[in-house]
Short mmCIF file of C-alpha atoms in Angstrom, two decimals:
data_model
loop_
_atom_site.label_atom_id
_atom_site.label_comp_id
_atom_site.label_asym_id
_atom_site.label_seq_id
_atom_site.Cartn_x
_atom_site.Cartn_y
_atom_site.Cartn_z
CA UNK A 1 155.43 -80.49 71.07
CA UNK A 2 152.52 -82.10 68.71
CA UNK A 3 152.96 -82.26 64.70
CA UNK A 4 149.94 -80.17 64.68
CA UNK A 5 151.07 -77.18 66.95
CA UNK A 6 153.87 -77.26 65.97
CA UNK A 7 152.43 -75.87 61.90
CA UNK A 8 150.53 -73.53 63.21
CA UNK A 9 153.03 -72.20 65.33
CA UNK A 10 155.08 -71.72 62.24
CA UNK A 11 151.79 -70.31 60.60
CA UNK A 12 151.38 -67.51 63.26
CA UNK A 13 151.03 -64.07 61.83
CA UNK A 14 153.91 -61.61 62.13
CA UNK A 15 151.97 -58.78 63.01
CA UNK A 16 149.97 -57.94 66.12
CA UNK A 17 145.78 -58.75 66.07
CA UNK A 18 145.70 -53.98 66.72
CA UNK A 19 147.69 -53.83 63.91
CA UNK A 20 145.90 -56.25 61.36
CA UNK A 21 142.96 -53.00 59.82
CA UNK A 22 144.58 -50.12 58.16
CA UNK A 23 143.70 -47.02 58.45
CA UNK A 24 141.00 -46.97 55.33
CA UNK A 25 142.83 -45.34 51.73
CA UNK A 26 145.69 -46.25 53.16
CA UNK A 27 145.51 -48.42 48.45
CA UNK A 28 145.30 -45.30 47.26
CA UNK A 29 147.90 -43.81 49.13
CA UNK A 30 149.85 -46.99 47.96
CA UNK A 31 149.38 -46.68 44.95
CA UNK A 32 150.15 -43.05 44.70
CA UNK A 33 154.03 -43.69 45.97
CA UNK A 34 153.77 -46.65 42.47
CA UNK A 35 152.76 -43.70 40.13
CA UNK A 36 154.50 -40.84 41.20
CA UNK A 37 158.10 -43.35 40.95
CA UNK A 38 157.34 -44.50 37.84
CA UNK A 39 157.28 -40.93 36.54
CA UNK A 40 160.54 -40.36 37.88
CA UNK A 41 161.35 -43.80 36.38
CA UNK A 42 160.05 -42.27 32.98
CA UNK A 43 162.21 -39.80 32.64
CA UNK A 44 165.43 -40.83 34.44
CA UNK A 45 165.58 -44.48 31.11
CA UNK A 46 164.58 -42.24 28.53
CA UNK A 47 166.78 -38.92 29.82
CA UNK A 48 169.83 -40.25 27.43
CA UNK A 49 167.92 -42.43 24.85
CA UNK A 50 166.06 -38.59 24.15
CA UNK A 51 169.50 -36.50 24.13
CA UNK A 52 171.07 -38.88 22.41
CA UNK A 53 168.01 -39.39 19.42
CA UNK A 54 167.00 -36.27 18.83
CA UNK A 55 167.83 -34.31 15.64
CA UNK A 56 168.48 -30.07 17.64
CA UNK A 57 171.33 -29.43 20.69
CA UNK A 58 169.48 -29.76 23.70
CA UNK A 59 171.13 -26.81 26.15
CA UNK A 60 173.38 -28.89 29.57
CA UNK A 61 171.09 -27.00 31.81
CA UNK A 62 168.05 -28.25 30.47
CA UNK A 63 169.00 -31.95 30.48
CA UNK A 64 170.33 -31.26 34.18
CA UNK A 65 167.19 -29.90 35.23
CA UNK A 66 165.15 -32.41 33.35
CA UNK A 67 166.96 -35.07 35.01
CA UNK A 68 166.59 -33.41 38.49
CA UNK A 69 162.90 -33.15 38.09
CA UNK A 70 162.93 -36.74 37.72
CA UNK A 71 165.08 -37.49 40.30
CA UNK A 72 163.09 -35.36 42.68
CA UNK A 73 159.82 -38.29 41.49
CA UNK A 74 161.72 -41.23 42.64
CA UNK A 75 162.61 -39.38 45.68
CA UNK A 76 159.16 -37.98 46.41
CA UNK A 77 157.30 -41.81 45.68
CA UNK A 78 160.12 -43.20 47.47
CA UNK A 79 159.67 -41.18 50.78
CA UNK A 80 155.80 -41.66 51.28
CA UNK A 81 157.39 -44.79 53.83
CA UNK A 82 158.63 -42.43 56.06
CA UNK A 83 156.72 -41.73 58.42
CA UNK A 84 156.07 -38.48 58.97
CA UNK A 85 152.94 -36.81 57.24
CA UNK A 86 154.65 -33.66 55.32
CA UNK A 87 156.08 -36.54 53.02
CA UNK A 88 152.74 -36.32 51.78
CA UNK A 89 153.44 -33.07 51.04
CA UNK A 90 156.58 -33.34 49.63
CA UNK A 91 155.19 -36.27 46.90
CA UNK A 92 152.25 -33.54 45.91
CA UNK A 93 154.84 -30.94 45.21
CA UNK A 94 157.11 -33.09 43.18
CA UNK A 95 154.71 -34.80 40.79
CA UNK A 96 152.76 -31.46 39.89
CA UNK A 97 155.78 -29.79 39.81
CA UNK A 98 157.05 -32.38 37.10
CA UNK A 99 154.27 -31.51 35.16
CA UNK A 100 154.02 -28.14 34.95
CA UNK A 101 157.81 -27.79 34.05
CA UNK A 102 157.45 -29.84 31.28
CA UNK A 103 154.17 -28.42 30.51
CA UNK A 104 156.46 -25.01 30.40
CA UNK A 105 159.44 -25.58 28.58
CA UNK A 106 157.02 -27.92 26.08
CA UNK A 107 159.52 -30.50 27.22
CA UNK A 108 162.84 -31.89 26.48
CA UNK A 109 162.18 -33.16 22.19
CA UNK A 110 158.25 -32.60 22.30
CA UNK A 111 155.15 -31.42 23.46
CA UNK A 112 153.96 -35.60 24.08
CA UNK A 113 156.29 -35.60 26.82
CA UNK A 114 154.65 -33.40 28.70
CA UNK A 115 151.08 -34.35 27.87
CA UNK A 116 152.18 -38.22 29.44
CA UNK A 117 153.49 -36.30 32.88
CA UNK A 118 150.27 -34.25 33.72
CA UNK A 119 148.75 -37.35 33.20
CA UNK A 120 150.47 -39.69 35.76
CA UNK A 121 150.74 -36.33 37.75
CA UNK A 122 146.91 -36.22 37.22
CA UNK A 123 146.66 -39.44 38.60
CA UNK A 124 148.83 -38.80 41.29
CA UNK A 125 147.19 -36.46 42.65
CA UNK A 126 143.75 -37.94 42.58
CA UNK A 127 144.59 -40.93 44.35
CA UNK A 128 146.50 -38.70 46.75
CA UNK A 129 144.01 -36.51 47.34
CA UNK A 130 141.98 -39.58 48.34
CA UNK A 131 144.92 -41.76 50.92
CA UNK A 132 145.29 -38.26 53.24
CA UNK A 133 144.19 -40.20 55.91
CA UNK A 134 146.80 -43.04 55.89
CA UNK A 135 149.54 -39.84 55.73
CA UNK A 136 153.01 -40.71 57.63
CA UNK A 137 151.58 -44.19 58.77
CA UNK A 138 153.86 -46.97 56.90
CA UNK A 139 152.17 -49.54 58.47
CA UNK A 140 149.09 -49.05 57.50
CA UNK A 141 151.37 -48.62 53.77
CA UNK A 142 152.58 -52.46 54.18
CA UNK A 143 149.78 -53.95 55.20
CA UNK A 144 148.04 -52.46 51.99
CA UNK A 145 150.73 -54.18 49.99
CA UNK A 146 150.65 -56.87 51.56
CA UNK A 147 146.41 -57.51 50.73
CA UNK A 148 146.80 -56.74 47.54
CA UNK A 149 147.40 -59.82 45.35
CA UNK A 150 151.03 -60.83 43.84
CA UNK A 151 149.42 -61.60 40.55
CA UNK A 152 148.14 -58.05 40.78
CA UNK A 153 152.22 -56.13 41.51
CA UNK A 154 153.34 -58.19 38.37
CA UNK A 155 150.61 -57.39 36.47
CA UNK A 156 151.15 -53.41 37.40
CA UNK A 157 155.28 -54.78 36.41
CA UNK A 158 154.31 -55.64 32.90
CA UNK A 159 152.22 -52.48 32.61
CA UNK A 160 154.49 -50.60 33.39
CA UNK A 161 157.72 -52.04 31.35
CA UNK A 162 155.21 -52.20 28.19
CA UNK A 163 154.39 -48.64 28.79
CA UNK A 164 158.45 -48.14 28.43
CA UNK A 165 158.94 -50.13 25.63
CA UNK A 166 155.86 -48.08 23.13
CA UNK A 167 157.33 -45.20 24.77
CA UNK A 168 160.96 -45.54 23.53
CA UNK A 169 159.42 -47.61 20.14
CA UNK A 170 157.15 -44.47 19.81
CA UNK A 171 161.18 -42.15 19.56
CA UNK A 172 162.23 -44.96 18.05
CA UNK A 173 160.01 -44.07 14.29
CA UNK A 174 159.13 -47.77 13.44
CA UNK A 175 157.85 -47.46 9.96
CA UNK A 176 154.63 -49.69 10.65
CA UNK A 177 153.71 -50.20 6.85
CA UNK A 178 156.60 -52.33 6.38
CA UNK A 179 155.54 -53.93 9.54
CA UNK A 180 152.47 -54.50 8.05
CA UNK A 181 153.24 -56.16 4.84
CA UNK A 182 156.38 -58.23 5.88
CA UNK A 183 154.58 -59.13 9.64
CA UNK A 184 153.00 -62.33 8.28
CA UNK A 185 155.87 -63.71 5.80
CA UNK A 186 157.45 -63.36 8.63
CA UNK A 187 155.05 -64.76 10.93
CA UNK A 188 155.29 -67.95 7.91
CA UNK A 189 158.74 -69.17 9.91
CA UNK A 190 157.21 -70.50 13.03
CA UNK A 191 156.07 -73.36 11.33
CA UNK A 192 159.43 -74.87 10.15
CA UNK A 193 160.74 -73.21 13.77
CA UNK A 194 158.10 -75.96 15.23
CA UNK A 195 158.80 -78.79 13.03
CA UNK A 196 162.17 -78.70 13.18
CA UNK A 197 162.78 -78.25 17.51
CA UNK A 198 160.23 -81.31 17.25
CA UNK A 199 162.09 -83.61 15.51
CA UNK A 200 165.24 -82.79 17.20
CA UNK A 201 164.55 -82.33 20.37
CA UNK A 202 162.97 -86.52 20.15
CA UNK A 203 166.36 -87.58 18.59
CA UNK A 204 168.08 -85.65 21.51
CA UNK A 205 165.64 -87.76 23.99
CA UNK A 206 166.74 -91.18 22.30
CA UNK A 207 170.16 -90.20 22.88
CA UNK A 208 169.67 -88.89 26.04
CA UNK A 209 168.32 -92.44 27.16
CA UNK A 210 170.86 -93.94 25.88
CA UNK A 211 173.93 -91.76 26.77
CA UNK A 212 172.21 -92.22 30.69
CA UNK A 213 172.28 -95.37 30.77
CA UNK A 214 175.55 -95.65 29.34
CA UNK A 215 176.89 -92.96 31.96
CA UNK A 216 175.61 -94.99 34.52
CA UNK A 217 176.49 -98.83 33.28
CA UNK A 218 179.53 -100.49 34.71
CA UNK A 219 180.12 -101.64 30.83
CA UNK A 220 183.18 -100.56 29.68
CA UNK A 221 182.69 -99.47 26.57
CA UNK A 222 179.07 -98.32 26.95
CA UNK A 223 180.84 -96.06 29.11
CA UNK A 224 183.24 -94.87 27.18
CA UNK A 225 180.60 -94.34 24.18
CA UNK A 226 179.20 -92.18 26.55
CA UNK A 227 181.19 -90.02 27.73
CA UNK A 228 182.79 -89.54 25.08
CA UNK A 229 179.53 -88.07 23.34
CA UNK A 230 178.78 -86.63 25.80
CA UNK A 231 182.09 -84.45 26.04
CA UNK A 232 182.71 -83.73 22.53
CA UNK A 233 179.38 -81.82 21.97
CA UNK A 234 179.38 -79.89 25.29
CA UNK A 235 182.95 -79.30 25.05
CA UNK A 236 182.75 -77.54 21.42
CA UNK A 237 180.38 -74.53 20.46
CA UNK A 238 177.28 -75.34 18.79
CA UNK A 239 177.43 -73.23 15.18
CA UNK A 240 180.85 -74.91 14.91
CA UNK A 241 179.36 -78.69 14.82
CA UNK A 242 176.44 -77.48 12.61
CA UNK A 243 179.30 -76.73 9.80
CA UNK A 244 181.10 -80.23 10.19
CA UNK A 245 178.00 -81.75 9.55
CA UNK A 246 176.54 -79.63 7.05
CA UNK A 247 179.85 -78.93 5.01
CA UNK A 248 182.77 -81.14 6.15
CA UNK A 249 180.72 -84.59 6.86
CA UNK A 250 180.61 -84.69 2.49
CA UNK A 251 183.92 -84.27 2.40
CA UNK A 252 185.14 -87.48 3.99
CA UNK A 253 183.11 -88.98 0.40
CA UNK A 254 184.92 -86.85 -2.27
CA UNK A 255 188.56 -87.95 -0.02
CA UNK A 256 187.93 -91.52 -0.08
CA UNK A 257 186.47 -90.84 -3.91
CA UNK A 258 183.13 -92.10 -3.72
CA UNK A 259 180.10 -90.23 -5.22
CA UNK A 260 177.72 -92.84 -3.33
CA UNK A 261 179.25 -91.70 -0.15
CA UNK A 262 179.35 -87.66 -0.91
CA UNK A 263 175.56 -88.28 -2.19
CA UNK A 264 174.41 -89.73 1.40
CA UNK A 265 176.68 -87.48 3.32
CA UNK A 266 175.27 -84.11 1.50
CA UNK A 267 173.01 -83.19 3.98
CA UNK A 268 170.00 -80.71 3.23
CA UNK A 269 169.62 -77.19 5.55
CA UNK A 270 167.19 -78.97 7.58
CA UNK A 271 168.19 -82.44 7.71
CA UNK A 272 171.86 -81.00 9.58
CA UNK A 273 169.87 -78.11 11.37
CA UNK A 274 168.18 -81.20 13.00
CA UNK A 275 170.80 -84.17 13.58
CA UNK A 276 173.08 -81.21 15.07
CA UNK A 277 170.68 -79.94 17.63
CA UNK A 278 169.74 -83.45 18.71
CA UNK A 279 173.65 -84.07 19.11
CA UNK A 280 174.01 -80.66 20.58
CA UNK A 281 171.36 -81.35 23.33
CA UNK A 282 171.37 -84.71 23.75
CA UNK A 283 174.59 -84.66 25.71
CA UNK A 284 173.27 -81.76 27.75
CA UNK A 285 169.90 -83.88 28.21
CA UNK A 286 171.91 -86.81 29.15
CA UNK A 287 173.16 -85.66 32.59
CA UNK A 288 169.34 -84.36 33.35
CA UNK A 289 168.38 -87.98 32.04
CA UNK A 290 171.57 -89.74 34.66
CA UNK A 291 170.76 -87.29 37.07
CA UNK A 292 166.29 -88.29 37.36
CA UNK A 293 167.70 -92.22 37.19
CA UNK A 294 169.49 -91.57 40.48
CA UNK A 295 166.79 -89.42 42.01
CA UNK A 296 165.02 -92.38 42.08
CA UNK A 297 165.82 -94.40 45.86
CA UNK A 298 168.03 -98.00 45.69
CA UNK A 299 165.36 -99.83 47.24
CA UNK A 300 162.50 -99.11 44.49
CA UNK A 301 165.53 -101.04 42.02
CA UNK A 302 165.82 -103.55 45.18
CA UNK A 303 162.35 -103.97 45.56
CA UNK A 304 161.69 -104.48 42.15
CA UNK A 305 165.01 -107.46 42.09
CA UNK A 306 163.23 -108.85 44.18
CA UNK A 307 160.63 -109.51 41.98
CA UNK A 308 161.93 -111.32 39.99
CA UNK A 309 162.09 -108.31 37.51
CA UNK A 310 165.12 -107.93 34.24
CA UNK A 311 166.97 -105.44 33.95
CA UNK A 312 164.18 -103.89 31.31
CA UNK A 313 161.53 -104.45 33.23
CA UNK A 314 162.92 -102.56 36.30
CA UNK A 315 163.51 -99.66 34.11
CA UNK A 316 160.59 -99.58 32.28
CA UNK A 317 158.10 -100.72 35.24
CA UNK A 318 160.09 -99.27 37.91
CA UNK A 319 163.27 -96.48 37.79
CA UNK A 320 161.95 -94.35 34.42
CA UNK A 321 158.38 -93.37 35.56
CA UNK A 322 159.18 -92.00 39.02
CA UNK A 323 162.01 -89.93 37.04
CA UNK A 324 160.51 -88.90 34.45
CA UNK A 325 158.75 -86.45 37.67
CA UNK A 326 162.60 -85.03 38.03
CA UNK A 327 163.25 -84.54 33.98
CA UNK A 328 160.59 -83.29 32.63
CA UNK A 329 161.41 -79.67 34.11
CA UNK A 330 164.88 -79.35 32.59
CA UNK A 331 163.93 -81.07 29.60
CA UNK A 332 161.50 -78.15 28.78
CA UNK A 333 163.99 -75.79 29.05
CA UNK A 334 166.05 -77.74 27.30
CA UNK A 335 162.84 -77.83 25.23
CA UNK A 336 162.62 -74.19 24.65
CA UNK A 337 166.12 -73.45 24.64
CA UNK A 338 166.25 -75.02 20.60
CA UNK A 339 163.37 -73.00 19.51
CA UNK A 340 165.62 -70.14 20.17
CA UNK A 341 168.75 -72.09 19.08
CA UNK A 342 167.04 -73.22 15.88
CA UNK A 343 168.06 -68.91 14.51
CA UNK A 344 171.27 -70.46 13.89
CA UNK A 345 170.58 -72.83 11.06
CA UNK A 346 170.07 -69.79 9.03
CA UNK A 347 173.41 -69.49 9.19
CA UNK A 348 174.24 -72.75 6.84
CA UNK A 349 172.26 -71.66 3.83
CA UNK A 350 168.40 -70.67 3.90
CA UNK A 351 166.21 -73.18 1.68
CA UNK A 352 163.02 -71.07 0.43
CA UNK A 353 160.22 -74.09 1.22
CA UNK A 354 162.12 -74.66 4.47
CA UNK A 355 163.27 -71.25 5.65
CA UNK A 356 162.21 -70.75 9.83
CA UNK A 357 161.61 -67.69 11.14
CA UNK A 358 165.13 -65.81 11.29
CA UNK A 359 166.07 -67.22 7.96
CA UNK A 360 163.26 -65.47 6.56
CA UNK A 361 163.72 -62.18 8.90
CA UNK A 362 166.99 -62.40 7.65
CA UNK A 363 165.62 -62.48 4.29
CA UNK A 364 162.60 -59.78 4.60
CA UNK A 365 165.80 -56.95 5.86
CA UNK A 366 168.62 -58.36 2.92
CA UNK A 367 165.96 -56.34 0.47
CA UNK A 368 165.11 -53.32 2.65
CA UNK A 369 168.86 -52.60 4.43
CA UNK A 370 167.17 -50.32 5.90
CA UNK A 371 165.00 -51.59 8.03
CA UNK A 372 166.42 -54.33 10.36
CA UNK A 373 165.47 -52.84 13.47
CA UNK A 374 161.42 -53.84 12.25
CA UNK A 375 162.43 -57.02 10.48
CA UNK A 376 164.41 -58.03 13.84
CA UNK A 377 161.88 -56.57 16.24
CA UNK A 378 159.20 -58.70 14.90
CA UNK A 379 161.37 -61.89 14.57
CA UNK A 380 162.02 -61.40 17.88
CA UNK A 381 158.33 -61.24 19.25
CA UNK A 382 157.48 -64.16 17.73
CA UNK A 383 159.73 -66.25 19.32
CA UNK A 384 159.02 -64.09 22.31
CA UNK A 385 155.63 -65.19 21.44
CA UNK A 386 156.32 -69.01 20.80
CA UNK A 387 158.32 -68.97 23.74
CA UNK A 388 155.54 -68.17 26.17
CA UNK A 389 152.95 -70.52 24.88
CA UNK A 390 155.38 -73.84 25.59
CA UNK A 391 156.29 -72.71 28.97
CA UNK A 392 152.31 -72.32 29.94
CA UNK A 393 152.25 -75.50 28.11
CA UNK A 394 155.33 -76.76 30.37
CA UNK A 395 153.61 -75.11 33.59
CA UNK A 396 150.60 -77.46 33.34
CA UNK A 397 152.31 -80.68 32.53
CA UNK A 398 154.96 -80.13 35.37
CA UNK A 399 151.88 -80.03 37.90
CA UNK A 400 150.17 -82.36 36.37
CA UNK A 401 153.09 -85.40 36.64
CA UNK A 402 153.80 -83.36 40.60
CA UNK A 403 150.33 -84.80 41.55
CA UNK A 404 151.49 -87.25 44.29
CA UNK A 405 152.68 -84.58 46.87
CA UNK A 406 149.06 -82.95 48.88
CA UNK A 407 148.81 -79.27 48.72
CA UNK A 408 146.76 -77.20 52.09
CA UNK A 409 146.53 -73.96 52.38
CA UNK A 410 147.95 -72.24 55.43
CA UNK A 411 146.15 -68.22 56.54
CA UNK A 412 148.98 -65.88 56.56
CA UNK A 413 148.64 -63.06 58.65
CA UNK A 414 147.09 -60.57 55.93
CA UNK A 415 144.54 -63.27 55.14
CA UNK A 416 145.65 -65.24 52.47
CA UNK A 417 146.58 -68.46 51.81
CA UNK A 418 149.50 -70.30 50.85
CA UNK A 419 149.89 -73.25 49.91
CA UNK A 420 152.24 -76.20 51.14
CA UNK A 421 153.35 -79.86 50.56
CA UNK A 422 153.53 -82.02 53.84
CA UNK A 423 155.74 -85.69 53.03
CA UNK A 424 154.60 -87.74 55.77
CA UNK A 425 156.53 -91.06 56.21
CA UNK A 426 154.34 -93.72 54.46
CA UNK A 427 154.68 -97.61 52.79
CA UNK A 428 155.90 -97.17 49.43
CA UNK A 429 157.24 -100.08 47.04
CA UNK A 430 160.60 -99.38 48.63
CA UNK A 431 159.41 -98.00 51.33
CA UNK A 432 160.34 -94.95 51.11
CA UNK A 433 157.98 -91.74 51.85
CA UNK A 434 154.42 -91.34 50.24
CA UNK A 435 152.26 -88.54 50.76
CA UNK A 436 149.42 -88.11 52.60
CA UNK A 437 146.92 -85.78 53.26
CA UNK A 438 147.03 -84.02 57.00
CA UNK A 439 144.88 -81.52 58.21
CA UNK A 440 146.35 -78.51 60.06
CA UNK A 441 144.12 -77.42 62.70
CA UNK A 442 142.78 -73.76 63.58
CA UNK A 443 144.43 -71.49 66.77
CA UNK A 444 141.80 -72.38 68.28
CA UNK A 445 141.92 -75.75 68.79
CA UNK A 446 145.09 -76.40 69.48
CA UNK A 447 144.64 -73.91 72.23
#
């Protein structure tokens, strides 16, 4: 069998061509089932929250009834996928019954619950009416789901999560005037968090490079030093290392009765944090660098030796440039994790002029002991925003350095295109595999 035929055969539609056209409005029925299940999920998830946060006692019978209503909504939305037309009526009855009950009793804790249920039920009923022609047709629902882009599904999932979080925060009765007052004060800590992370990752990268070369070296001294370094800093907690650097080092000079040594080993919180984070993450990144260097084929080094390159030239011009593609993704993950671990530095102490994000948050709620929830939520949101931004840039960087792969779009059964990486044998510096462009023929060309 030819390569072209095998490539095309692997991508033949998994469904017969007769099934590629679903009845009209199947998407509406699919969305209706999702809305009904969201309605039930909100009830089931927030039922314990309402029970434990409501000041007045709630009768157990009411709790059980509301829980049953939520389960019925989940079941009604899920039964839409059963190949029976009566499941449409079950979904309609579950969503309408949920809204009617919560509106009639005024909600479990407040009337807002009935209003939310009525809004979701109105949307679900409208979608159910539009999707009636596809009722009981599970193949139509499957095809309709397949035709919805993946990103839209992910976006809908995130919207549902944020909706649940918004409802939870609304029930928590947050002090929004306090949040507005201290939001900028806490946000100013982002600058020192980034600066601390950048200095620490630079130190960690240098240590990781020399540590990896030592781990790959046949020199017993270099191998032993790098092995001790990675073993100690990977085998002890980061917080212990920070306290050793910040509090224990000055005692060495004091025990030796050398005032100059005490002054030299007495570090600021910022410097101690940079050294502690750099040493700790450098030990972990040593193994990342070692694996990246070993991922380069031996033929590359042999070709460099054949050209008369020295060890330094070989590493700088041949090995490390190829190892970077393997090293960058996990190193980016380490940097993102390091930005979060900068919160541990605030435990050493607080310098008002060099306070990172979590340090400012602790100062804010230490002056307002009843506002811990608000301050910690602000800090968590800012950490999340910071890591999301750097994750985005990391993905762009990974995409840029992986341009040695050729991407080909392959048509799938649902009409979408799928990206493939196509390696083929070719000549390289060491005779390894290379990437070249391959044209995937259409089905008609193969036939």
